[in-house]
Amino acid sequence: MRATDNRYRGERARFELAMRMIQHEARTGTIRYFTDLSDDRIRKLYTSYFKYDETTPVKRRRGKSPTQIAPLVQNPDRVLESGVFVSLLRANGLISIDDPPGPVLRGSLDLGHRLCQCYETHLLVVPDPVLSFEWGWNLLLGIRRGDELGITRCEECLMSYVYDLLALPHRACPACLSLQVPQPENNGNYVSSMV
């Protein structure tokens, strides 16, 4: 094996992850975060492989990734969908309960592929999903920061769900609301640690 083979293998792996993320309509900044490719290279990849391909229509989102958390927890359906995605993130090692916030994401091709796998699985298991790849990325960052979003467990149905740490009063469990389970008075008995 020549020394250059290893360099090209690493370059190819970064291109493969970038292509996978472009298919999910990830923004340039998100792709750069995981692959360390320049903005120009990412745009050229899109232009070369996706822009004129009518069989796989891919939109390029402009601007920065979303940072607001309100759309992720604005109603019970969104909270449930966010909870499914967070469960997939936990199962794939992108969020750690024992060692918060979790593994270092920047420049990690493996974790970038895991994020893509979480999103692809999410699309398969959630009927009519609203969460886009970029909103999933925002959810991952919000949970890892731990300053606005948290995970709690309902004492009635034992389901874990995402909630807004700054909202007062805390909203009721989205699963119980969906199933119309009678809600007890909010006595502050919610477990606020990551469950």
PDB file of C-alpha atoms in Angstrom:
ATOM      1  CA  MET A   1       0.000   0.000   0.000  1.00  0.00           C
ATOM      2  CA  ARG A   2       1.288   3.417  -0.925  1.00  0.00           C
ATOM      3  CA  ALA A   3       1.137   6.317   1.504  1.00  0.00           C
ATOM      4  CA  THR A   4      -1.162   8.229  -0.842  1.00  0.00           C
ATOM      5  CA  ASP A   5      -3.770   5.435  -0.802  1.00  0.00           C
ATOM      6  CA  ASN A   6      -4.579   6.095   2.838  1.00  0.00           C
ATOM      7  CA  ARG A   7      -4.975   9.828   2.206  1.00  0.00           C
ATOM      8  CA  TYR A   8      -7.383   9.223  -0.679  1.00  0.00           C
ATOM      9  CA  ARG A   9      -9.344   6.717   1.383  1.00  0.00           C
ATOM     10  CA  GLY A  10      -9.897   9.373   4.049  1.00  0.00           C
ATOM     11  CA  GLU A  11     -10.867  11.932   1.414  1.00  0.00           C
ATOM     12  CA  ARG A  12     -13.328   9.496  -0.146  1.00  0.00           C
ATOM     13  CA  ALA A  13     -14.912   8.758   3.243  1.00  0.00           C
ATOM     14  CA  ARG A  14     -15.479  12.487   3.775  1.00  0.00           C
ATOM     15  CA  PHE A  15     -17.050  12.823   0.316  1.00  0.00           C
ATOM     16  CA  GLU A  16     -19.342   9.841   0.966  1.00  0.00           C
ATOM     17  CA  LEU A  17     -20.622  11.364   4.210  1.00  0.00           C
ATOM     18  CA  ALA A  18     -21.083  14.748   2.522  1.00  0.00           C
ATOM     19  CA  MET A  19     -23.092  13.115  -0.284  1.00  0.00           C
ATOM     20  CA  ARG A  20     -25.268  11.275   2.232  1.00  0.00           C
ATOM     21  CA  MET A  21     -25.926  14.484   4.160  1.00  0.00           C
ATOM     22  CA  ILE A  22     -26.693  16.438   0.975  1.00  0.00           C
ATOM     23  CA  GLN A  23     -29.342  13.826   0.142  1.00  0.00           C
ATOM     24  CA  HIS A  24     -30.960  14.671   3.498  1.00  0.00           C
ATOM     25  CA  GLU A  25     -30.830  18.393   2.595  1.00  0.00           C
ATOM     26  CA  ALA A  26     -28.313  19.236   5.312  1.00  0.00           C
ATOM     27  CA  ARG A  27     -26.949  22.755   5.275  1.00  0.00           C
ATOM     28  CA  THR A  28     -23.368  23.465   4.289  1.00  0.00           C
ATOM     29  CA  GLY A  29     -22.337  24.319   7.861  1.00  0.00           C
ATOM     30  CA  THR A  30     -23.629  21.000   9.196  1.00  0.00           C
ATOM     31  CA  ILE A  31     -21.792  19.050   6.500  1.00  0.00           C
ATOM     32  CA  ARG A  32     -18.601  21.030   7.141  1.00  0.00           C
ATOM     33  CA  TYR A  33     -18.905  20.330  10.898  1.00  0.00           C
ATOM     34  CA  PHE A  34     -18.618  16.568  10.351  1.00  0.00           C
ATOM     35  CA  THR A  35     -16.467  16.323   7.211  1.00  0.00           C
ATOM     36  CA  ASP A  36     -14.091  19.315   7.459  1.00  0.00           C
ATOM     37  CA  LEU A  37     -14.686  19.907   3.735  1.00  0.00           C
ATOM     38  CA  SER A  38     -14.637  23.527   2.600  1.00  0.00           C
ATOM     39  CA  ASP A  39     -17.879  25.296   1.744  1.00  0.00           C
ATOM     40  CA  ASP A  40     -16.760  25.507  -1.873  1.00  0.00           C
ATOM     41  CA  ARG A  41     -16.139  21.748  -2.109  1.00  0.00           C
ATOM     42  CA  ILE A  42     -19.558  21.013  -0.604  1.00  0.00           C
ATOM     43  CA  ARG A  43     -21.282  23.347  -3.083  1.00  0.00           C
ATOM     44  CA  LYS A  44     -19.376  21.750  -5.971  1.00  0.00           C
ATOM     45  CA  LEU A  45     -20.473  18.287  -4.811  1.00  0.00           C
ATOM     46  CA  TYR A  46     -24.083  19.430  -4.837  1.00  0.00           C
ATOM     47  CA  THR A  47     -23.730  21.048  -8.265  1.00  0.00           C
ATOM     48  CA  SER A  48     -21.966  18.027  -9.765  1.00  0.00           C
ATOM     49  CA  TYR A  49     -24.205  15.279  -8.427  1.00  0.00           C
ATOM     50  CA  PHE A  50     -27.583  16.698  -7.382  1.00  0.00           C
ATOM     51  CA  LYS A  51     -28.439  20.071  -8.914  1.00  0.00           C
ATOM     52  CA  TYR A  52     -29.353  18.797 -12.382  1.00  0.00           C
ATOM     53  CA  ASP A  53     -30.455  15.276 -11.424  1.00  0.00           C
ATOM     54  CA  GLU A  54     -34.232  15.187 -11.832  1.00  0.00           C
ATOM     55  CA  THR A  55     -34.548  11.633 -10.452  1.00  0.00           C
ATOM     56  CA  THR A  56     -33.523  12.685  -6.935  1.00  0.00           C
ATOM     57  CA  PRO A  57     -34.708  16.231  -6.255  1.00  0.00           C
ATOM     58  CA  VAL A  58     -32.626  17.698  -3.442  1.00  0.00           C
ATOM     59  CA  LYS A  59     -33.129  21.243  -2.193  1.00  0.00           C
ATOM     60  CA  ARG A  60     -30.226  23.239  -0.841  1.00  0.00           C
ATOM     61  CA  ARG A  61     -31.166  25.109   2.295  1.00  0.00           C
ATOM     62  CA  ARG A  62     -29.484  28.462   2.739  1.00  0.00           C
ATOM     63  CA  GLY A  63     -28.399  30.181   5.899  1.00  0.00           C
ATOM     64  CA  LYS A  64     -27.572  28.862   9.323  1.00  0.00           C
ATOM     65  CA  SER A  65     -29.059  25.761  10.887  1.00  0.00           C
ATOM     66  CA  PRO A  66     -32.149  26.313  13.051  1.00  0.00           C
ATOM     67  CA  THR A  67     -31.447  27.035  16.712  1.00  0.00           C
ATOM     68  CA  GLN A  68     -34.891  27.593  18.207  1.00  0.00           C
ATOM     69  CA  ILE A  69     -36.327  24.842  20.376  1.00  0.00           C
ATOM     70  CA  ALA A  70     -39.979  25.941  20.435  1.00  0.00           C
ATOM     71  CA  PRO A  71     -40.961  24.111  17.207  1.00  0.00           C
ATOM     72  CA  LEU A  72     -39.598  20.870  18.679  1.00  0.00           C
ATOM     73  CA  VAL A  73     -41.929  21.015  21.695  1.00  0.00           C
ATOM     74  CA  GLN A  74     -44.836  23.178  20.522  1.00  0.00           C
ATOM     75  CA  ASN A  75     -47.499  20.449  20.620  1.00  0.00           C
ATOM     76  CA  PRO A  76     -47.816  16.807  21.765  1.00  0.00           C
ATOM     77  CA  ASP A  77     -47.237  15.395  18.271  1.00  0.00           C
ATOM     78  CA  ARG A  78     -43.955  17.291  17.886  1.00  0.00           C
ATOM     79  CA  VAL A  79     -42.857  16.261  21.378  1.00  0.00           C
ATOM     80  CA  LEU A  80     -43.548  12.605  20.573  1.00  0.00           C
ATOM     81  CA  GLU A  81     -41.683  12.849  17.262  1.00  0.00           C
ATOM     82  CA  SER A  82     -38.742  14.569  18.957  1.00  0.00           C
ATOM     83  CA  GLY A  83     -38.771  11.806  21.576  1.00  0.00           C
ATOM     84  CA  VAL A  84     -38.491   9.126  18.904  1.00  0.00           C
ATOM     85  CA  PHE A  85     -35.506  10.905  17.373  1.00  0.00           C
ATOM     86  CA  VAL A  86     -33.815  11.357  20.763  1.00  0.00           C
ATOM     87  CA  SER A  87     -34.293   7.639  21.479  1.00  0.00           C
ATOM     88  CA  LEU A  88     -32.540   6.847  18.199  1.00  0.00           C
ATOM     89  CA  LEU A  89     -29.731   9.270  19.076  1.00  0.00           C
ATOM     90  CA  ARG A  90     -29.286   7.582  22.461  1.00  0.00           C
ATOM     91  CA  ALA A  91     -29.301   4.114  20.903  1.00  0.00           C
ATOM     92  CA  ASN A  92     -26.597   5.185  18.437  1.00  0.00           C
ATOM     93  CA  GLY A  93     -24.335   6.712  21.088  1.00  0.00           C
ATOM     94  CA  LEU A  94     -24.739  10.351  20.039  1.00  0.00           C
ATOM     95  CA  ILE A  95     -26.210  11.303  23.425  1.00  0.00           C
ATOM     96  CA  SER A  96     -24.778   9.933  26.647  1.00  0.00           C
ATOM     97  CA  ILE A  97     -26.592   9.822  29.958  1.00  0.00           C
ATOM     98  CA  ASP A  98     -23.639   8.512  31.940  1.00  0.00           C
ATOM     99  CA  ASP A  99     -21.076  10.899  30.448  1.00  0.00           C
ATOM    100  CA  PRO A 100     -22.891  14.047  29.236  1.00  0.00           C
ATOM    101  CA  PRO A 101     -22.834  15.603  26.746  1.00  0.00           C
ATOM    102  CA  GLY A 102     -21.514  12.572  24.864  1.00  0.00           C
ATOM    103  CA  PRO A 103     -18.748  11.916  22.346  1.00  0.00           C
ATOM    104  CA  VAL A 104     -17.028  14.699  20.412  1.00  0.00           C
ATOM    105  CA  LEU A 105     -18.959  15.220  17.175  1.00  0.00           C
ATOM    106  CA  ARG A 106     -16.804  17.692  15.241  1.00  0.00           C
ATOM    107  CA  GLY A 107     -14.880  16.001  12.454  1.00  0.00           C
ATOM    108  CA  SER A 108     -16.184  12.515  13.301  1.00  0.00           C
ATOM    109  CA  LEU A 109     -17.185  10.681  10.129  1.00  0.00           C
ATOM    110  CA  ASP A 110     -18.484   7.718  12.122  1.00  0.00           C
ATOM    111  CA  LEU A 111     -20.803   9.875  14.232  1.00  0.00           C
ATOM    112  CA  GLY A 112     -21.907  11.761  11.119  1.00  0.00           C
ATOM    113  CA  HIS A 113     -22.951   8.459   9.557  1.00  0.00           C
ATOM    114  CA  ARG A 114     -24.719   7.520  12.795  1.00  0.00           C
ATOM    115  CA  LEU A 115     -26.670  10.785  12.695  1.00  0.00           C
ATOM    116  CA  CYS A 116     -27.699  10.008   9.115  1.00  0.00           C
ATOM    117  CA  GLN A 117     -28.733   6.500  10.194  1.00  0.00           C
ATOM    118  CA  CYS A 118     -30.849   7.955  13.008  1.00  0.00           C
ATOM    119  CA  TYR A 119     -32.597  10.271  10.577  1.00  0.00           C
ATOM    120  CA  GLU A 120     -33.177   7.518   8.009  1.00  0.00           C
ATOM    121  CA  THR A 121     -34.624   5.232  10.701  1.00  0.00           C
ATOM    122  CA  HIS A 122     -36.751   8.109  11.976  1.00  0.00           C
ATOM    123  CA  LEU A 123     -38.253   8.522   8.498  1.00  0.00           C
ATOM    124  CA  LEU A 124     -39.151   4.817   8.486  1.00  0.00           C
ATOM    125  CA  VAL A 125     -40.758   4.599  11.932  1.00  0.00           C
ATOM    126  CA  VAL A 126     -42.607   7.936  12.194  1.00  0.00           C
ATOM    127  CA  PRO A 127     -45.716   8.241  10.013  1.00  0.00           C
ATOM    128  CA  ASP A 128     -45.756  11.601   8.198  1.00  0.00           C
ATOM    129  CA  PRO A 129     -42.625  12.995   9.886  1.00  0.00           C
ATOM    130  CA  VAL A 130     -42.289  16.761  10.274  1.00  0.00           C
ATOM    131  CA  LEU A 131     -38.737  16.757  11.659  1.00  0.00           C
ATOM    132  CA  SER A 132     -36.180  17.567   8.958  1.00  0.00           C
ATOM    133  CA  PHE A 133     -32.518  16.591   9.114  1.00  0.00           C
ATOM    134  CA  GLU A 134     -31.548  20.096  10.216  1.00  0.00           C
ATOM    135  CA  TRP A 135     -34.203  20.169  12.945  1.00  0.00           C
ATOM    136  CA  GLY A 136     -32.900  16.781  14.101  1.00  0.00           C
ATOM    137  CA  TRP A 137     -29.397  18.275  14.231  1.00  0.00           C
ATOM    138  CA  ASN A 138     -30.798  21.181  16.265  1.00  0.00           C
ATOM    139  CA  LEU A 139     -32.489  18.710  18.625  1.00  0.00           C
ATOM    140  CA  LEU A 140     -29.229  16.792  19.097  1.00  0.00           C
ATOM    141  CA  LEU A 141     -27.313  19.976  19.913  1.00  0.00           C
ATOM    142  CA  GLY A 142     -30.061  21.226  22.237  1.00  0.00           C
ATOM    143  CA  ILE A 143     -30.133  18.003  24.252  1.00  0.00           C
ATOM    144  CA  ARG A 144     -26.325  17.882  24.429  1.00  0.00           C
ATOM    145  CA  ARG A 145     -26.111  21.487  25.668  1.00  0.00           C
ATOM    146  CA  GLY A 146     -28.716  20.798  28.348  1.00  0.00           C
ATOM    147  CA  ASP A 147     -29.632  24.452  28.820  1.00  0.00           C
ATOM    148  CA  GLU A 148     -33.047  24.525  27.099  1.00  0.00           C
ATOM    149  CA  LEU A 149     -34.095  20.947  26.337  1.00  0.00           C
ATOM    150  CA  GLY A 150     -34.194  17.990  28.682  1.00  0.00           C
ATOM    151  CA  ILE A 151     -35.519  14.463  28.855  1.00  0.00           C
ATOM    152  CA  THR A 152     -37.973  13.445  31.536  1.00  0.00           C
ATOM    153  CA  ARG A 153     -40.133  10.444  32.335  1.00  0.00           C
ATOM    154  CA  CYS A 154     -43.875  10.456  32.966  1.00  0.00           C
ATOM    155  CA  GLU A 155     -44.766   8.909  36.314  1.00  0.00           C
ATOM    156  CA  GLU A 156     -48.110   7.670  34.952  1.00  0.00           C
ATOM    157  CA  CYS A 157     -47.143   5.891  31.711  1.00  0.00           C
ATOM    158  CA  LEU A 158     -43.335   5.709  32.273  1.00  0.00           C
ATOM    159  CA  MET A 159     -42.619   7.106  28.817  1.00  0.00           C
ATOM    160  CA  SER A 160     -39.551   9.311  28.342  1.00  0.00           C
ATOM    161  CA  TYR A 161     -40.060  12.507  26.378  1.00  0.00           C
ATOM    162  CA  VAL A 162     -38.353  15.779  25.480  1.00  0.00           C
ATOM    163  CA  TYR A 163     -39.413  18.942  27.285  1.00  0.00           C
ATOM    164  CA  ASP A 164     -38.534  22.619  27.473  1.00  0.00           C
ATOM    165  CA  LEU A 165     -36.472  23.178  30.629  1.00  0.00           C
ATOM    166  CA  LEU A 166     -37.418  26.861  30.762  1.00  0.00           C
ATOM    167  CA  ALA A 167     -41.192  26.483  30.313  1.00  0.00           C
ATOM    168  CA  LEU A 168     -43.361  27.067  33.361  1.00  0.00           C
ATOM    169  CA  PRO A 169     -45.403  25.137  34.157  1.00  0.00           C
ATOM    170  CA  HIS A 170     -44.055  21.946  32.611  1.00  0.00           C
ATOM    171  CA  ARG A 171     -46.382  20.503  30.032  1.00  0.00           C
ATOM    172  CA  ALA A 172     -48.107  17.198  30.610  1.00  0.00           C
ATOM    173  CA  CYS A 173     -46.839  13.973  29.071  1.00  0.00           C
ATOM    174  CA  PRO A 174     -47.601  13.972  25.323  1.00  0.00           C
ATOM    175  CA  ALA A 175     -48.381  10.240  25.307  1.00  0.00           C
ATOM    176  CA  CYS A 176     -50.927  10.613  28.103  1.00  0.00           C
ATOM    177  CA  LEU A 177     -52.456  13.593  26.286  1.00  0.00           C
ATOM    178  CA  SER A 178     -52.673  11.592  23.066  1.00  0.00           C
ATOM    179  CA  LEU A 179     -54.305   8.666  24.849  1.00  0.00           C
ATOM    180  CA  GLN A 180     -56.501  10.949  26.972  1.00  0.00           C
ATOM    181  CA  VAL A 181     -55.192   9.503  30.246  1.00  0.00           C
ATOM    182  CA  PRO A 182     -56.380  11.614  33.205  1.00  0.00           C
ATOM    183  CA  GLN A 183     -53.514  13.854  34.330  1.00  0.00           C
ATOM    184  CA  PRO A 184     -52.633  14.291  38.014  1.00  0.00           C
ATOM    185  CA  GLU A 185     -52.034  17.781  39.347  1.00  0.00           C
ATOM    186  CA  ASN A 186     -48.514  18.995  38.561  1.00  0.00           C
ATOM    187  CA  ASN A 187     -46.756  18.803  41.922  1.00  0.00           C
ATOM    188  CA  GLY A 188     -43.311  19.169  40.422  1.00  0.00           C
ATOM    189  CA  ASN A 189     -42.777  15.405  40.626  1.00  0.00           C
ATOM    190  CA  TYR A 190     -41.138  15.177  37.226  1.00  0.00           C
ATOM    191  CA  VAL A 191     -37.736  13.569  37.034  1.00  0.00           C
ATOM    192  CA  SER A 192     -35.666  16.132  35.180  1.00  0.00           C
ATOM    193  CA  SER A 193     -32.494  14.139  34.682  1.00  0.00           C
ATOM    194  CA  MET A 194     -31.822  12.343  31.434  1.00  0.00           C
ATOM    195  CA  VAL A 195     -33.585   9.016  31.790  1.00  0.00           C
TER     196      VAL A 195
END
